[in-house]
PDB file of C-alpha atoms in Angstrom:
ATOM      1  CA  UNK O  14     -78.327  36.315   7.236  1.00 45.00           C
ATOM      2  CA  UNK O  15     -81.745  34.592   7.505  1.00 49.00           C
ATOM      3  CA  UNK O  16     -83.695  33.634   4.924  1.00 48.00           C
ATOM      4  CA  UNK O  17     -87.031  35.624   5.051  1.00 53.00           C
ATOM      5  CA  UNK O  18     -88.777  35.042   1.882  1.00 57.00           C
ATOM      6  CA  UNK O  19     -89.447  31.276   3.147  1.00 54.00           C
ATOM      7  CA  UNK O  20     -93.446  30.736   3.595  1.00 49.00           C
ATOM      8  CA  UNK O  21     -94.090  29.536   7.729  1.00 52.00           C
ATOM      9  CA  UNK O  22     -94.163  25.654   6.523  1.00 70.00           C
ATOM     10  CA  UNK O  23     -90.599  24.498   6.979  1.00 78.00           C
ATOM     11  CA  UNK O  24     -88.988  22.689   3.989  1.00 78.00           C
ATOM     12  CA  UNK O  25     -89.182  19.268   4.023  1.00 83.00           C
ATOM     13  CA  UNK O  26     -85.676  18.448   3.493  1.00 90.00           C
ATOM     14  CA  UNK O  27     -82.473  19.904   3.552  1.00 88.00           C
ATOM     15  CA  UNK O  28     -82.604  19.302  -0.500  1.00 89.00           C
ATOM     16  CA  UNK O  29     -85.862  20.850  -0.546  1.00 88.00           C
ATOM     17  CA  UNK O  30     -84.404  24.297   1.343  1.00 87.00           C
ATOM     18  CA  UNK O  31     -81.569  24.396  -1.422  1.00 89.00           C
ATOM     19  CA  UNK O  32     -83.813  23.997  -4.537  1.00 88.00           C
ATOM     20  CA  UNK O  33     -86.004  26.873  -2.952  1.00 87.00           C
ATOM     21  CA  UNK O  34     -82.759  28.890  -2.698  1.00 90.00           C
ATOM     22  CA  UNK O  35     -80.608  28.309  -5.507  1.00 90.00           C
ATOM     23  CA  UNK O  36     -83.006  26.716  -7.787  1.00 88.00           C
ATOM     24  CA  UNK O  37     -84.695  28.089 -11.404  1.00 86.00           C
ATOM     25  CA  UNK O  38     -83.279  28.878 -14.259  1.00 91.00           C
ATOM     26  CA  UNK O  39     -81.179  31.827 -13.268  1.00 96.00           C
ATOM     27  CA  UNK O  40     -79.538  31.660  -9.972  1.00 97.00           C
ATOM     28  CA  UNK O  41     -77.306  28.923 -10.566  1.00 95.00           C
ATOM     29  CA  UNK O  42     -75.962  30.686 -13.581  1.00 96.00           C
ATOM     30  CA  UNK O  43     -75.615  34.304 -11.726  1.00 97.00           C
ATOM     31  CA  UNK O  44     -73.759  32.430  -9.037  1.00 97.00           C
ATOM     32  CA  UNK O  45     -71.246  30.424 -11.394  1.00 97.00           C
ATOM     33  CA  UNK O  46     -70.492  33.441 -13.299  1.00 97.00           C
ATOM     34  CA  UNK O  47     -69.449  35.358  -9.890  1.00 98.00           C
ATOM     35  CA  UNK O  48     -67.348  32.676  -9.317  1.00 97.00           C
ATOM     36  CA  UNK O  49     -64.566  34.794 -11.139  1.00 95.00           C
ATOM     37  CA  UNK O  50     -65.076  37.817  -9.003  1.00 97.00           C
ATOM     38  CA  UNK O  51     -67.631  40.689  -8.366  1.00 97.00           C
ATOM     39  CA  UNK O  52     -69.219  42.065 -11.786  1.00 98.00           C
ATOM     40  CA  UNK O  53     -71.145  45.166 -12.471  1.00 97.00           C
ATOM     41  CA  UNK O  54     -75.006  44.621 -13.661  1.00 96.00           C
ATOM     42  CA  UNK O  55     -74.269  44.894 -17.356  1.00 95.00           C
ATOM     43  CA  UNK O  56     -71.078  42.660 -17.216  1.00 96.00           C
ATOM     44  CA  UNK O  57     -72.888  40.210 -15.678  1.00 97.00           C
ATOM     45  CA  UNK O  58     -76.020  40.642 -17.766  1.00 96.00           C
ATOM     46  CA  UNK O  59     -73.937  39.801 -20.906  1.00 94.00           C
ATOM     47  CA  UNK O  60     -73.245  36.608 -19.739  1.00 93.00           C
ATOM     48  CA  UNK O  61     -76.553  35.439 -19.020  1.00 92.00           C
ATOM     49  CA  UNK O  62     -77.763  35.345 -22.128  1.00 88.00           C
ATOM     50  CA  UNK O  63     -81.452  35.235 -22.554  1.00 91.00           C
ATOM     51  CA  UNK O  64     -82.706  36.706 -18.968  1.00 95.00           C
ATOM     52  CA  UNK O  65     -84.075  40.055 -19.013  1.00 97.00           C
ATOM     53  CA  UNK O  66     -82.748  43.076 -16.914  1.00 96.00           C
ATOM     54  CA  UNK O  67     -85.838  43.118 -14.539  1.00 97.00           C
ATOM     55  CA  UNK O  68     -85.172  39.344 -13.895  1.00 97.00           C
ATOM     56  CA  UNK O  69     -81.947  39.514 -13.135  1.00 97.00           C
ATOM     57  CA  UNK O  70     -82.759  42.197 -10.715  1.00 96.00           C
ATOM     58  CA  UNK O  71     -85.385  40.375  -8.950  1.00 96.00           C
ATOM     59  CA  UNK O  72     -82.704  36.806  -8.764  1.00 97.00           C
ATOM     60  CA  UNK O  73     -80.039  39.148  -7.535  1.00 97.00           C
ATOM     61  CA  UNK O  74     -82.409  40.599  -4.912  1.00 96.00           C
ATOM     62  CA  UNK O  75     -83.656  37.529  -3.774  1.00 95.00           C
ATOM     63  CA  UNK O  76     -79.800  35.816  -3.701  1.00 96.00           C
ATOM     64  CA  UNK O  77     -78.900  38.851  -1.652  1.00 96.00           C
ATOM     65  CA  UNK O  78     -81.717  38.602   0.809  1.00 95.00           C
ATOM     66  CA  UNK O  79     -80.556  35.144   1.245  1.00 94.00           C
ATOM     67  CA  UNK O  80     -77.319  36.076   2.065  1.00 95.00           C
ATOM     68  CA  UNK O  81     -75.768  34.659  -1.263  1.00 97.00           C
ATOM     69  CA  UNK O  82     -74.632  37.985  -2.977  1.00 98.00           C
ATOM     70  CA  UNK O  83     -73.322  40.876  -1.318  1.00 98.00           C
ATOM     71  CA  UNK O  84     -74.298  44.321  -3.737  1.00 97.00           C
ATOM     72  CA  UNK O  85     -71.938  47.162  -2.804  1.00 97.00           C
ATOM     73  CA  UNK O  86     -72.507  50.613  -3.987  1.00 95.00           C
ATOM     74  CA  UNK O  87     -69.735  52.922  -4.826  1.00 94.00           C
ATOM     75  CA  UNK O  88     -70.711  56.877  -3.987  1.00 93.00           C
ATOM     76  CA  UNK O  89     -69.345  58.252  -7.214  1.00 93.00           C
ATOM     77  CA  UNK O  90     -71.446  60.076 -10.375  1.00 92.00           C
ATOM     78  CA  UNK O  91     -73.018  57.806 -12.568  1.00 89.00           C
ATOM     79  CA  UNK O  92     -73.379  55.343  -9.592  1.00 89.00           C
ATOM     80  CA  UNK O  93     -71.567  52.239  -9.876  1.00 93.00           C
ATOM     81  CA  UNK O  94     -72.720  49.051  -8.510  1.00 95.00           C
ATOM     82  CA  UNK O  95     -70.904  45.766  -8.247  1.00 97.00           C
ATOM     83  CA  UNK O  96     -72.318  42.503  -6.902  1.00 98.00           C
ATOM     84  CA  UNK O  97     -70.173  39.878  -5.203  1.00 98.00           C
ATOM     85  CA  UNK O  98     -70.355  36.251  -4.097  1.00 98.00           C
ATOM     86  CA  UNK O  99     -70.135  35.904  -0.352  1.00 98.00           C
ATOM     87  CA  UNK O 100     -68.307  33.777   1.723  1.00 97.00           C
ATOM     88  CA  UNK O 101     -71.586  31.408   2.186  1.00 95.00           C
ATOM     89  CA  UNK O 102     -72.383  31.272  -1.454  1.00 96.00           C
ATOM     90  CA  UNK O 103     -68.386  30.742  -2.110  1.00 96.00           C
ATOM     91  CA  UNK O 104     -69.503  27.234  -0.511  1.00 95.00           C
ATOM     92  CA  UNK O 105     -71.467  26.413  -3.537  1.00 95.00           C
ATOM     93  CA  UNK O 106     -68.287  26.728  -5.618  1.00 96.00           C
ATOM     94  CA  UNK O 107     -67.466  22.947  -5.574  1.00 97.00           C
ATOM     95  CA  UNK O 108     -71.144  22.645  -6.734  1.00 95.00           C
ATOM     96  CA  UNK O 109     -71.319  25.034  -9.468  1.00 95.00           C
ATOM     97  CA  UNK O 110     -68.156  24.030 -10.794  1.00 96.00           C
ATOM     98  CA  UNK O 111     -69.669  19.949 -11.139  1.00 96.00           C
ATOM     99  CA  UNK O 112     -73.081  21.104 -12.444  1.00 94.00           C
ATOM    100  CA  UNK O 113     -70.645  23.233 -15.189  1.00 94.00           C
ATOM    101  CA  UNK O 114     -68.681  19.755 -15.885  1.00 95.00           C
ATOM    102  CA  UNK O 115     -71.573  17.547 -15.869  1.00 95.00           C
ATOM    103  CA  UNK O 116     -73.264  20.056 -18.772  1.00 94.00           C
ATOM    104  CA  UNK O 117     -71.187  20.067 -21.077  1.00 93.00           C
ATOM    105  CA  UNK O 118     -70.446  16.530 -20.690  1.00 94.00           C
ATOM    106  CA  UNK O 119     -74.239  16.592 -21.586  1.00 95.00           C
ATOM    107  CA  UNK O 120     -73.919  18.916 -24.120  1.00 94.00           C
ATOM    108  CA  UNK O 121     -70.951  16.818 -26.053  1.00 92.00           C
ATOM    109  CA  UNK O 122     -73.092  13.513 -26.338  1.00 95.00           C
ATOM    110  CA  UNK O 123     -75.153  15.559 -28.187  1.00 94.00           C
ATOM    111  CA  UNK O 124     -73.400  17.565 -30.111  1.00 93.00           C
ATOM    112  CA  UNK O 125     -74.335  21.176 -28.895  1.00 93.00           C
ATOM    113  CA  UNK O 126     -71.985  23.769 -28.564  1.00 90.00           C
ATOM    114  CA  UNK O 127     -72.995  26.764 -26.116  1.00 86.00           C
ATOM    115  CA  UNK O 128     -73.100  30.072 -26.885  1.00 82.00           C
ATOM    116  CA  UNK O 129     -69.985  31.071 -24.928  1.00 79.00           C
ATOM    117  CA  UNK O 130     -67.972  28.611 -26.762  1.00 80.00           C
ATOM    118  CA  UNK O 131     -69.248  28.983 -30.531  1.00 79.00           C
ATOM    119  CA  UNK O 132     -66.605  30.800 -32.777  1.00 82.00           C
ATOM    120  CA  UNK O 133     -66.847  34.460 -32.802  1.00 70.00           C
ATOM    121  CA  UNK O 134     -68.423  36.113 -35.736  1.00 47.00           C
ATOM    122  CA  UNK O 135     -65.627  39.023 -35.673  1.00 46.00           C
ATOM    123  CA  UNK O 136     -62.466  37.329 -34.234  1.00 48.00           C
ATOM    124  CA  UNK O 137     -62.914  33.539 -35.557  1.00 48.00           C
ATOM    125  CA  UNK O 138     -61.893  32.626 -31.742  1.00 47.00           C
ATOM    126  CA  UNK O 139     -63.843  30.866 -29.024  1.00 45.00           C
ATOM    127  CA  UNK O 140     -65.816  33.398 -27.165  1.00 42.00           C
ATOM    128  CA  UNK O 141     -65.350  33.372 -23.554  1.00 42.00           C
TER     129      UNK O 141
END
């Protein structure tokens, strides 16, 4: 799929074409967490913690347009909607997966814990 939200200038570099795509605050993340496999809207809004639902909308829009998540719809009453890495964006895995290691690596040194790891208020276990 072509990327179509690109302005006519062409990027300088091939690390300036993957900052436009994959870069912000949000994409990354959506992508790492669909590592695991497809995940409705609201599962996948749960783990993003912190973006609003009209943002994640518009990053899973603009992934999809550039060919990095696939969004199948299932014909059934309430409609059910699952979004998907696809084989281009399963490329990126390698990448994700460092980015993940170098952060909390990052993290450690300084003694922060994320969100997704601190105990559980209600189970005393490491959230996940």
């Amino acid at each position: 799929m072509s990327r179509t939200r690109l302005s006519d200038d062409l990027p300088g570099c091939a690390m300036e074409a993957s900052v436009a795509i994959i870069g912000g605050k949000w994409k990354g993340v959506i992508l790492f967490h669909l590592l695991d496999g497809s995940l409705r809207f609201n599962e996948l809004h749960r783990q993003t913690h912190g973006i609003t639902p009209r943002l994640l909308t518009k990053q899973l829009r603009e992934l999809e347009e550039d060919g990095l998540v696939s969004r199948t719809v299932y014909p059934v009453v309430p409609p059910k909607v699952e979004y998907a890495l696809t084989e281009e964006a399963l490329d990126l895995a390698p990448l994700l997966h460092s980015l993940n290691t170098w952060g909390r690596q990052w993290l450690a040194k300084r003694g922060i814990t994320p969100l997704n790891e601190q105990p559980s208020a209600t189970t005393g276990n490491a959230a996940t």
